[in-house]
Structures are given as structure tokens and as C-alpha cells.
GROMACS .gro file of C-alpha atoms in nm:
model
  371
    1UNK     CA    1  10.309   9.870   8.061
    2UNK     CA    2  10.194   9.640   8.345
    3UNK     CA    3  10.500   9.417   8.309
    4UNK     CA    4  10.730   9.718   8.270
    5UNK     CA    5  10.611   9.853   8.605
    6UNK     CA    6  10.685   9.518   8.770
    7UNK     CA    7  11.036   9.529   8.625
    8UNK     CA    8  11.127   9.865   8.788
    9UNK     CA    9  11.263   9.709   9.113
   10UNK     CA   10  11.483   9.474   8.909
   11UNK     CA   11  11.635   9.758   8.706
   12UNK     CA   12  11.713   9.944   9.027
   13UNK     CA   13  11.878   9.634   9.175
   14UNK     CA   14  12.082   9.581   8.858
   15UNK     CA   15  12.201   9.943   8.848
   16UNK     CA   16  12.263  10.001   9.218
   17UNK     CA   17  12.343   9.654   9.352
   18UNK     CA   18  12.468   9.418   9.082
   19UNK     CA   19  12.700   9.637   8.877
   20UNK     CA   20  12.883   9.792   9.175
   21UNK     CA   21  12.980   9.439   9.287
   22UNK     CA   22  13.342   9.338   9.248
   23UNK     CA   23  13.303   9.051   9.002
   24UNK     CA   24  13.376   8.982   8.634
   25UNK     CA   25  13.148   9.156   8.385
   26UNK     CA   26  13.013   8.828   8.248
   27UNK     CA   27  12.892   8.728   8.596
   28UNK     CA   28  12.729   9.067   8.640
   29UNK     CA   29  12.542   9.018   8.312
   30UNK     CA   30  12.428   8.669   8.410
   31UNK     CA   31  12.316   8.788   8.753
   32UNK     CA   32  12.136   9.084   8.593
   33UNK     CA   33  11.945   8.850   8.363
   34UNK     CA   34  11.842   8.635   8.659
   35UNK     CA   35  11.719   8.944   8.847
   36UNK     CA   36  11.527   9.062   8.541
   37UNK     CA   37  11.374   8.716   8.492
   38UNK     CA   38  11.253   8.715   8.853
   39UNK     CA   39  11.048   9.027   8.782
   40UNK     CA   40  10.876   8.876   8.479
   41UNK     CA   41  10.687   8.591   8.644
   42UNK     CA   42  10.353   8.742   8.538
   43UNK     CA   43  10.470   8.788   8.179
   44UNK     CA   44  10.581   8.423   8.168
   45UNK     CA   45  10.247   8.322   8.325
   46UNK     CA   46  10.062   8.477   8.031
   47UNK     CA   47  10.197   8.200   7.811
   48UNK     CA   48  10.058   7.922   8.031
   49UNK     CA   49   9.700   7.794   7.973
   50UNK     CA   50   9.566   7.978   8.279
   51UNK     CA   51   9.729   8.314   8.209
   52UNK     CA   52   9.842   8.553   8.482
   53UNK     CA   53   9.545   8.480   8.710
   54UNK     CA   54   9.596   8.105   8.716
   55UNK     CA   55   9.946   8.009   8.600
   56UNK     CA   56   9.936   7.642   8.509
   57UNK     CA   57  10.289   7.554   8.611
   58UNK     CA   58  10.430   7.328   8.886
   59UNK     CA   59  10.368   7.453   9.239
   60UNK     CA   60  10.740   7.453   9.317
   61UNK     CA   61  10.805   7.683   9.020
   62UNK     CA   62  10.532   7.924   9.135
   63UNK     CA   63  10.682   7.931   9.484
   64UNK     CA   64  11.032   7.988   9.345
   65UNK     CA   65  10.916   8.275   9.123
   66UNK     CA   66  10.735   8.443   9.413
   67UNK     CA   67  11.039   8.403   9.637
   68UNK     CA   68  11.269   8.545   9.367
   69UNK     CA   69  11.047   8.844   9.297
   70UNK     CA   70  11.004   8.905   9.670
   71UNK     CA   71  11.382   8.901   9.709
   72UNK     CA   72  11.426   9.152   9.426
   73UNK     CA   73  11.154   9.380   9.566
   74UNK     CA   74  11.295   9.373   9.920
   75UNK     CA   75  11.653   9.415   9.795
   76UNK     CA   76  11.547   9.718   9.588
   77UNK     CA   77  11.391   9.869   9.900
   78UNK     CA   78  11.697   9.789  10.112
   79UNK     CA   79  11.933   9.930   9.848
   80UNK     CA   80  11.718  10.243   9.828
   81UNK     CA   81  11.758  10.293  10.204
   82UNK     CA   82  12.134  10.246  10.173
   83UNK     CA   83  12.142  10.506   9.895
   84UNK     CA   84  11.937  10.752  10.101
   85UNK     CA   85  12.172  10.715  10.397
   86UNK     CA   86  12.470  10.760  10.164
   87UNK     CA   87  12.328  11.082  10.017
   88UNK     CA   88  12.254  11.219  10.364
   89UNK     CA   89  12.610  11.139  10.474
   90UNK     CA   90  12.744  11.335  10.176
   91UNK     CA   91  12.522  11.632  10.256
   92UNK     CA   92  12.649  11.646  10.614
   93UNK     CA   93  13.006  11.593  10.488
   94UNK     CA   94  13.061  11.262  10.664
   95UNK     CA   95  13.071  11.031  10.361
   96UNK     CA   96  13.012  10.661  10.417
   97UNK     CA   97  13.198  10.387  10.235
   98UNK     CA   98  12.964  10.103  10.136
   99UNK     CA   99  13.177   9.791  10.148
  100UNK     CA  100  13.099   9.468   9.956
  101UNK     CA  101  13.013   9.311  10.290
  102UNK     CA  102  12.724   9.554  10.336
  103UNK     CA  103  12.586   9.465   9.993
  104UNK     CA  104  12.611   9.091  10.057
  105UNK     CA  105  12.443   9.138  10.395
  106UNK     CA  106  12.160   9.331  10.226
  107UNK     CA  107  12.114   9.046   9.978
  108UNK     CA  108  12.102   8.785  10.255
  109UNK     CA  109  11.853   8.998  10.446
  110UNK     CA  110  11.626   9.027  10.141
  111UNK     CA  111  11.647   8.655  10.068
  112UNK     CA  112  11.568   8.562  10.427
  113UNK     CA  113  11.279   8.804  10.458
  114UNK     CA  114  11.134   8.687  10.127
  115UNK     CA  115  11.150   8.328  10.252
  116UNK     CA  116  10.951   8.426  10.560
  117UNK     CA  117  10.704   8.624  10.349
  118UNK     CA  118  10.634   8.343  10.103
  119UNK     CA  119  10.596   8.091  10.384
  120UNK     CA  120  10.343   8.315  10.558
  121UNK     CA  121  10.154   8.354  10.230
  122UNK     CA  122  10.121   7.987  10.136
  123UNK     CA  123  10.070   7.821  10.475
  124UNK     CA  124   9.734   7.704  10.601
  125UNK     CA  125   9.639   8.018  10.796
  126UNK     CA  126   9.622   8.048  11.172
  127UNK     CA  127   9.289   8.105  11.345
  128UNK     CA  128   9.200   8.467  11.417
  129UNK     CA  129   8.937   8.531  11.681
  130UNK     CA  130   8.724   8.842  11.628
  131UNK     CA  131   8.441   8.961  11.854
  132UNK     CA  132   8.185   9.196  11.702
  133UNK     CA  133   7.922   9.377  11.905
  134UNK     CA  134   7.582   9.440  11.744
  135UNK     CA  135   7.326   9.679  11.894
  136UNK     CA  136   7.007   9.488  11.822
  137UNK     CA  137   7.143   9.135  11.847
  138UNK     CA  138   6.876   8.908  12.005
  139UNK     CA  139   6.985   8.733  12.320
  140UNK     CA  140   6.936   8.400  12.140
  141UNK     CA  141   7.233   8.488  11.918
  142UNK     CA  142   7.468   8.589  12.201
  143UNK     CA  143   7.793   8.405  12.136
  144UNK     CA  144   7.687   8.299  11.786
  145UNK     CA  145   7.996   8.205  11.585
  146UNK     CA  146   8.054   8.229  11.214
  147UNK     CA  147   8.361   8.139  11.015
  148UNK     CA  148   8.461   8.374  10.735
  149UNK     CA  149   8.667   8.234  10.449
  150UNK     CA  150   8.770   8.462  10.166
  151UNK     CA  151   9.016   8.492   9.879
  152UNK     CA  152   9.104   8.125   9.870
  153UNK     CA  153   9.224   8.161   9.509
  154UNK     CA  154   9.241   7.784   9.465
  155UNK     CA  155   9.505   7.725   9.198
  156UNK     CA  156   9.820   7.523   9.137
  157UNK     CA  157   9.963   7.707   9.438
  158UNK     CA  158   9.665   7.655   9.670
  159UNK     CA  159   9.591   7.307   9.541
  160UNK     CA  160   9.395   7.003   9.657
  161UNK     CA  161   9.642   6.920   9.935
  162UNK     CA  162   9.632   7.276  10.069
  163UNK     CA  163   9.252   7.291  10.041
  164UNK     CA  164   9.217   6.959  10.225
  165UNK     CA  165   9.437   7.084  10.510
  166UNK     CA  166   9.251   7.416  10.526
  167UNK     CA  167   8.910   7.246  10.538
  168UNK     CA  168   9.028   7.005  10.806
  169UNK     CA  169   9.147   7.293  11.024
  170UNK     CA  170   8.831   7.495  10.959
  171UNK     CA  171   8.615   7.205  11.072
  172UNK     CA  172   8.788   7.195  11.412
  173UNK     CA  173   8.643   7.542  11.488
  174UNK     CA  174   8.280   7.421  11.515
  175UNK     CA  175   8.131   7.746  11.383
  176UNK     CA  176   7.753   7.783  11.362
  177UNK     CA  177   7.774   7.922  11.010
  178UNK     CA  178   8.036   7.947  10.734
  179UNK     CA  179   8.046   8.247  10.499
  180UNK     CA  180   8.271   8.252  10.193
  181UNK     CA  181   8.315   8.608  10.067
  182UNK     CA  182   8.443   8.558   9.713
  183UNK     CA  183   8.749   8.478   9.502
  184UNK     CA  184   8.717   8.108   9.573
  185UNK     CA  185   8.901   8.004   9.257
  186UNK     CA  186   9.134   8.099   8.977
  187UNK     CA  187   9.116   7.883   8.667
  188UNK     CA  188   8.868   7.691   8.458
  189UNK     CA  189   8.644   7.423   8.601
  190UNK     CA  190   8.836   7.160   8.403
  191UNK     CA  191   9.168   7.270   8.557
  192UNK     CA  192   9.044   7.321   8.913
  193UNK     CA  193   8.784   7.049   8.962
  194UNK     CA  194   9.008   6.825   9.177
  195UNK     CA  195   9.156   7.117   9.370
  196UNK     CA  196   8.817   7.251   9.483
  197UNK     CA  197   8.670   6.907   9.560
  198UNK     CA  198   8.783   6.906   9.927
  199UNK     CA  199   8.550   7.201   9.992
  200UNK     CA  200   8.273   6.943  10.001
  201UNK     CA  201   8.396   6.885  10.355
  202UNK     CA  202   8.287   7.232  10.469
  203UNK     CA  203   7.970   7.212  10.676
  204UNK     CA  204   7.806   7.396  10.965
  205UNK     CA  205   7.474   7.366  11.151
  206UNK     CA  206   7.330   7.676  10.980
  207UNK     CA  207   7.489   7.613  10.642
  208UNK     CA  208   7.766   7.733  10.413
  209UNK     CA  209   7.695   8.038  10.196
  210UNK     CA  210   7.908   8.206   9.931
  211UNK     CA  211   7.922   8.510   9.707
  212UNK     CA  212   8.133   8.588   9.403
  213UNK     CA  213   8.453   8.789   9.399
  214UNK     CA  214   8.601   8.965   9.100
  215UNK     CA  215   8.815   8.665   9.005
  216UNK     CA  216   8.515   8.439   8.949
  217UNK     CA  217   8.423   8.660   8.655
  218UNK     CA  218   8.754   8.589   8.485
  219UNK     CA  219   8.664   8.217   8.467
  220UNK     CA  220   8.312   8.102   8.375
  221UNK     CA  221   8.138   8.254   8.676
  222UNK     CA  222   7.801   8.089   8.620
  223UNK     CA  223   7.951   7.742   8.579
  224UNK     CA  224   8.162   7.793   8.890
  225UNK     CA  225   7.869   7.919   9.098
  226UNK     CA  226   7.664   7.614   9.001
  227UNK     CA  227   7.953   7.373   9.061
  228UNK     CA  228   8.042   7.517   9.401
  229UNK     CA  229   7.676   7.484   9.498
  230UNK     CA  230   7.703   7.108   9.435
  231UNK     CA  231   7.988   7.106   9.688
  232UNK     CA  232   7.767   7.275   9.947
  233UNK     CA  233   7.859   7.643   9.896
  234UNK     CA  234   7.511   7.787   9.851
  235UNK     CA  235   7.514   8.115   9.656
  236UNK     CA  236   7.366   8.433   9.800
  237UNK     CA  237   7.369   8.673   9.505
  238UNK     CA  238   7.136   8.968   9.555
  239UNK     CA  239   6.948   8.751   9.800
  240UNK     CA  240   6.933   8.663  10.168
  241UNK     CA  241   6.861   8.382  10.408
  242UNK     CA  242   6.726   8.397  10.762
  243UNK     CA  243   6.881   8.209  11.054
  244UNK     CA  244   6.636   8.139  11.336
  245UNK     CA  245   6.670   8.064  11.703
  246UNK     CA  246   6.317   8.026  11.830
  247UNK     CA  247   6.143   8.353  11.744
  248UNK     CA  248   6.472   8.541  11.702
  249UNK     CA  249   6.607   8.603  11.353
  250UNK     CA  250   6.943   8.690  11.195
  251UNK     CA  251   6.962   8.794  10.828
  252UNK     CA  252   7.255   8.685  10.608
  253UNK     CA  253   7.259   8.869  10.274
  254UNK     CA  254   7.497   8.855   9.981
  255UNK     CA  255   7.590   9.054   9.672
  256UNK     CA  256   7.770   8.961   9.352
  257UNK     CA  257   8.099   9.141   9.305
  258UNK     CA  258   8.082   9.501   9.190
  259UNK     CA  259   8.275   9.405   8.875
  260UNK     CA  260   7.998   9.169   8.758
  261UNK     CA  261   7.819   9.423   8.542
  262UNK     CA  262   8.139   9.488   8.349
  263UNK     CA  263   8.153   9.115   8.270
  264UNK     CA  264   7.801   9.098   8.125
  265UNK     CA  265   7.664   8.950   8.446
  266UNK     CA  266   7.411   9.071   8.700
  267UNK     CA  267   7.565   9.334   8.926
  268UNK     CA  268   7.501   9.404   9.294
  269UNK     CA  269   7.155   9.524   9.400
  270UNK     CA  270   7.135   9.569   9.774
  271UNK     CA  271   6.768   9.667   9.772
  272UNK     CA  272   6.685   9.339   9.602
  273UNK     CA  273   6.909   9.147   9.840
  274UNK     CA  274   6.730   9.291  10.141
  275UNK     CA  275   6.377   9.283  10.002
  276UNK     CA  276   6.138   9.138  10.261
  277UNK     CA  277   6.386   9.109  10.549
  278UNK     CA  278   6.231   9.127  10.898
  279UNK     CA  279   6.230   9.485  11.021
  280UNK     CA  280   6.407   9.429  11.353
  281UNK     CA  281   6.648   9.150  11.259
  282UNK     CA  282   7.023   9.226  11.248
  283UNK     CA  283   7.167   9.213  10.895
  284UNK     CA  284   7.506   9.068  10.804
  285UNK     CA  285   7.606   9.147  10.447
  286UNK     CA  286   7.865   8.969  10.236
  287UNK     CA  287   8.024   9.203   9.980
  288UNK     CA  288   8.359   9.095   9.838
  289UNK     CA  289   8.509   9.441   9.791
  290UNK     CA  290   8.492   9.687  10.082
  291UNK     CA  291   8.478  10.003   9.873
  292UNK     CA  292   8.096  10.034   9.874
  293UNK     CA  293   8.074  10.026  10.254
  294UNK     CA  294   7.946  10.383  10.290
  295UNK     CA  295   7.666  10.311  10.041
  296UNK     CA  296   7.578   9.980  10.208
  297UNK     CA  297   7.564  10.148  10.548
  298UNK     CA  298   7.265  10.356  10.434
  299UNK     CA  299   7.056  10.038  10.408
  300UNK     CA  300   7.061   9.955  10.780
  301UNK     CA  301   7.322   9.683  10.746
  302UNK     CA  302   7.474   9.599  11.085
  303UNK     CA  303   7.788   9.418  10.970
  304UNK     CA  304   7.957   9.392  10.632
  305UNK     CA  305   8.210   9.116  10.567
  306UNK     CA  306   8.460   9.173  10.288
  307UNK     CA  307   8.796   9.055  10.158
  308UNK     CA  308   8.965   9.140   9.827
  309UNK     CA  309   9.255   9.347   9.962
  310UNK     CA  310   9.460   9.056  10.103
  311UNK     CA  311   9.528   9.294  10.390
  312UNK     CA  312   9.769   9.492  10.175
  313UNK     CA  313  10.023   9.203  10.177
  314UNK     CA  314  10.316   9.393  10.334
  315UNK     CA  315  10.316   9.651  10.612
  316UNK     CA  316  10.403   9.984  10.457
  317UNK     CA  317  10.324   9.872  10.102
  318UNK     CA  318   9.964   9.830  10.217
  319UNK     CA  319   9.922  10.206  10.173
  320UNK     CA  320   9.903  10.138   9.799
  321UNK     CA  321   9.574   9.955   9.863
  322UNK     CA  322   9.403  10.239  10.050
  323UNK     CA  323   9.266  10.459   9.771
  324UNK     CA  324   9.130  10.181   9.544
  325UNK     CA  325   8.939  10.040   9.841
  326UNK     CA  326   8.794  10.365   9.979
  327UNK     CA  327   9.035  10.356  10.273
  328UNK     CA  328   8.945  10.005  10.393
  329UNK     CA  329   9.233   9.755  10.379
  330UNK     CA  330   9.252   9.535  10.687
  331UNK     CA  331   9.056   9.476  11.006
  332UNK     CA  332   8.748   9.624  11.170
  333UNK     CA  333   8.605   9.967  11.082
  334UNK     CA  334   8.305  10.173  11.189
  335UNK     CA  335   8.141  10.307  10.873
  336UNK     CA  336   7.858  10.548  10.947
  337UNK     CA  337   7.733  10.324  11.226
  338UNK     CA  338   7.777  10.000  11.028
  339UNK     CA  339   8.065   9.772  11.119
  340UNK     CA  340   8.291   9.654  10.838
  341UNK     CA  341   8.536   9.369  10.873
  342UNK     CA  342   8.796   9.346  10.596
  343UNK     CA  343   8.955   9.002  10.609
  344UNK     CA  344   9.323   8.963  10.517
  345UNK     CA  345   9.227   8.650  10.324
  346UNK     CA  346   9.245   8.276  10.372
  347UNK     CA  347   9.495   8.265  10.084
  348UNK     CA  348   9.575   8.511   9.803
  349UNK     CA  349   9.633   8.555   9.433
  350UNK     CA  350   9.939   8.348   9.334
  351UNK     CA  351  10.077   8.635   9.126
  352UNK     CA  352  10.200   8.805   9.444
  353UNK     CA  353  10.231   8.538   9.711
  354UNK     CA  354  10.416   8.717   9.988
  355UNK     CA  355  10.297   8.843  10.327
  356UNK     CA  356  10.486   9.042  10.587
  357UNK     CA  357  10.289   9.176  10.880
  358UNK     CA  358   9.954   9.108  10.712
  359UNK     CA  359   9.898   8.739  10.791
  360UNK     CA  360   9.634   8.519  10.630
  361UNK     CA  361   9.355   8.412  10.861
  362UNK     CA  362   9.084   8.159  10.937
  363UNK     CA  363   8.847   8.411  11.090
  364UNK     CA  364   8.608   8.297  11.361
  365UNK     CA  365   8.373   8.583  11.442
  366UNK     CA  366   8.176   8.576  11.765
  367UNK     CA  367   7.868   8.797  11.783
  368UNK     CA  368   7.786   8.974  12.109
  369UNK     CA  369   7.509   9.212  12.205
  370UNK     CA  370   7.627   9.568  12.251
  371UNK     CA  371   7.544   9.692  12.600
   0.00000   0.00000   0.00000
């Protein structure tokens, strides 16, 4: 059923774009098969060693598949708009004639936009500066900077070369603290060992801390948590650490992903994570998925950092991400007095590597005291 749903845009393109073209039937059949193949990247991925979450195929092939599927998806949307305009013109008795030139222009538009979208998805992300105001922030932490990385999804697509470039850029930001909010990898330790190795270069004066995302639980979560710790990504799973500046304190807490309990692992326990925290210290919580923000806000958390949504990938299509994530998809929210920042992601899952209007980000967050 999953793969059938992904094929719907291709069937629409075949019926409404390909077959109306003025070309021999055999060419229409060939083009239809190409369109259908573009929609079945995930099905083909299932037959690689890493499956759909970590397709073990050449990076160029992954990029080509994502570009092709993006083209089909955007062409289906463009063709749908053309069809809507055509129907409206018939209803108002001013019928439009859709010439072959219009169809070819629609195809070129979809191909060009997909190229832009894939490039935006796979590049080393630009820096995004975010200022967050916290009521009880001690003056010693005025201007404190932390770097949030999330949804790196290190794979054949986001490989060792990409990770090296990302780490190099991250290190130019001179953040006081680095927080990695889950979905660091896709794939087994054997397949990803070299690709994650450059993360050893991540360092900050107050440390590098990480939590699990849902994708860690698809691939040997415990082994990955232990291995990433050897690279310097210290796990905060139902636990916290305290950053000090003289007598002033800032609490950094972390939870395992909410899906952990379904994978026979220890699930999130915020009370345990916050046990023994100083009463007046601000609390920053790492929770991969934003959907539990209302619940977390009842525990006097000042700021929650999340990812998971990839920002919704494409403006307009991001509305599909709203309900599964309790309304939180991209950017800064006020949730019952707690601030929630949902990061668009440093990278994304290679099964849908396209971004339009929801750019990836290296997120440098500066803390300020709320007046």
C-alpha cells in the first residue's frame, strides 16, 4: 500500500501528461515506464542491504532517483493546476486549448524546480541565527550560544565527504555548546562507520551532547549510542547535565525518542531526566519529536529543541506534517509558556531528498534574558 500511494502522482502524469502528447505510442509507453520507475525508488531500495531507510546504492543514483521523483511530483501538481484551469474555463464557456508547448513548458518547469529542490536538500546547510529569550536566564548566560544539529541521517547520500564539510563549517561558528537532537544515522555500524567518523571533529567548550531519534531504533540503537559516544557525542537519555558559569547554572536535559518503547528500549521519562535539577536554573530539553511539547511544558521546561519534521520539506505540502506532530512543523512556538524550536534539519532522510521553501540549517541559538 505504501508504494502504491507513492505511485499515484506517476499515474496521474501518465494519464494526463504523457498520453495526450503527440508522439508514437511506443514512445509513450517507454516514457510511462520511466515515470512509473521514478516513483518506485523506495520499493527498489527495499532490495538493497540497507532497505528503504538506508539504501546502499551509489550516491549519484540516489540523487537521480530523488530528482526524478521530485520532477514527477511537481509535474503532477502542475498538470493538476492546468486541469483545474481548463475545467473552470469550460464552466464559464471560454474553453482553453492546451497546446503541446504548454505541456513541454510544464515539464521543463518541474525538472528545473526539482533540480533546485534536490540541491537545497543535499547541500551543506547555511547558518541560521536564532535568538531565544528566557525569563530566568542568569546574567552569566547572556549571549550564550549553542549549536543545534538534528536529522543528519548520515547515509550514502550524506556520506563522509558531506559530514566532513558540515563539521568544518559547524566549527567556524564557535558555539559554547553543541546539541544533537536525534536521527544522526541511517544504516548499520558496519556500513556507516567511515561516514560518521568525521563527527569526531565536533567539539565545544561545554561539550557535545546527543539524544536518539526514531531512526536510531531501526539500526542497533545501543551499539550506535555507544559508538557515537566514542566520537564525542555524549548521550543524554532520561538524564541531564549542568553547565556552570560561576554560581549560575543552566540545565541541559535529554530524552530518548518516543518510539523507543515500541522497539523494546527504554522510553522517555521526563521526571527521571529532571530529577535533582536546581530549582531556579533554566532548563533546555532535547526531545527529537515535537509532538509531546504540551506535556513537557508542564514540567517547567524553558526551551525544548526538536527536529524530526524536516520542516515539512516543501511549502504547502508541509501541511501534511501538521497533525502527526501536534501542529509543530517548523520554527519557534510558544507552548503553554515553554518555548519550542522545531529545526528544519541539518540534512534529511534520503528517501525524500527535496526541499523547497523549507531550507536545511546549521542553527546557532543565542540565549538572551527576557526583560
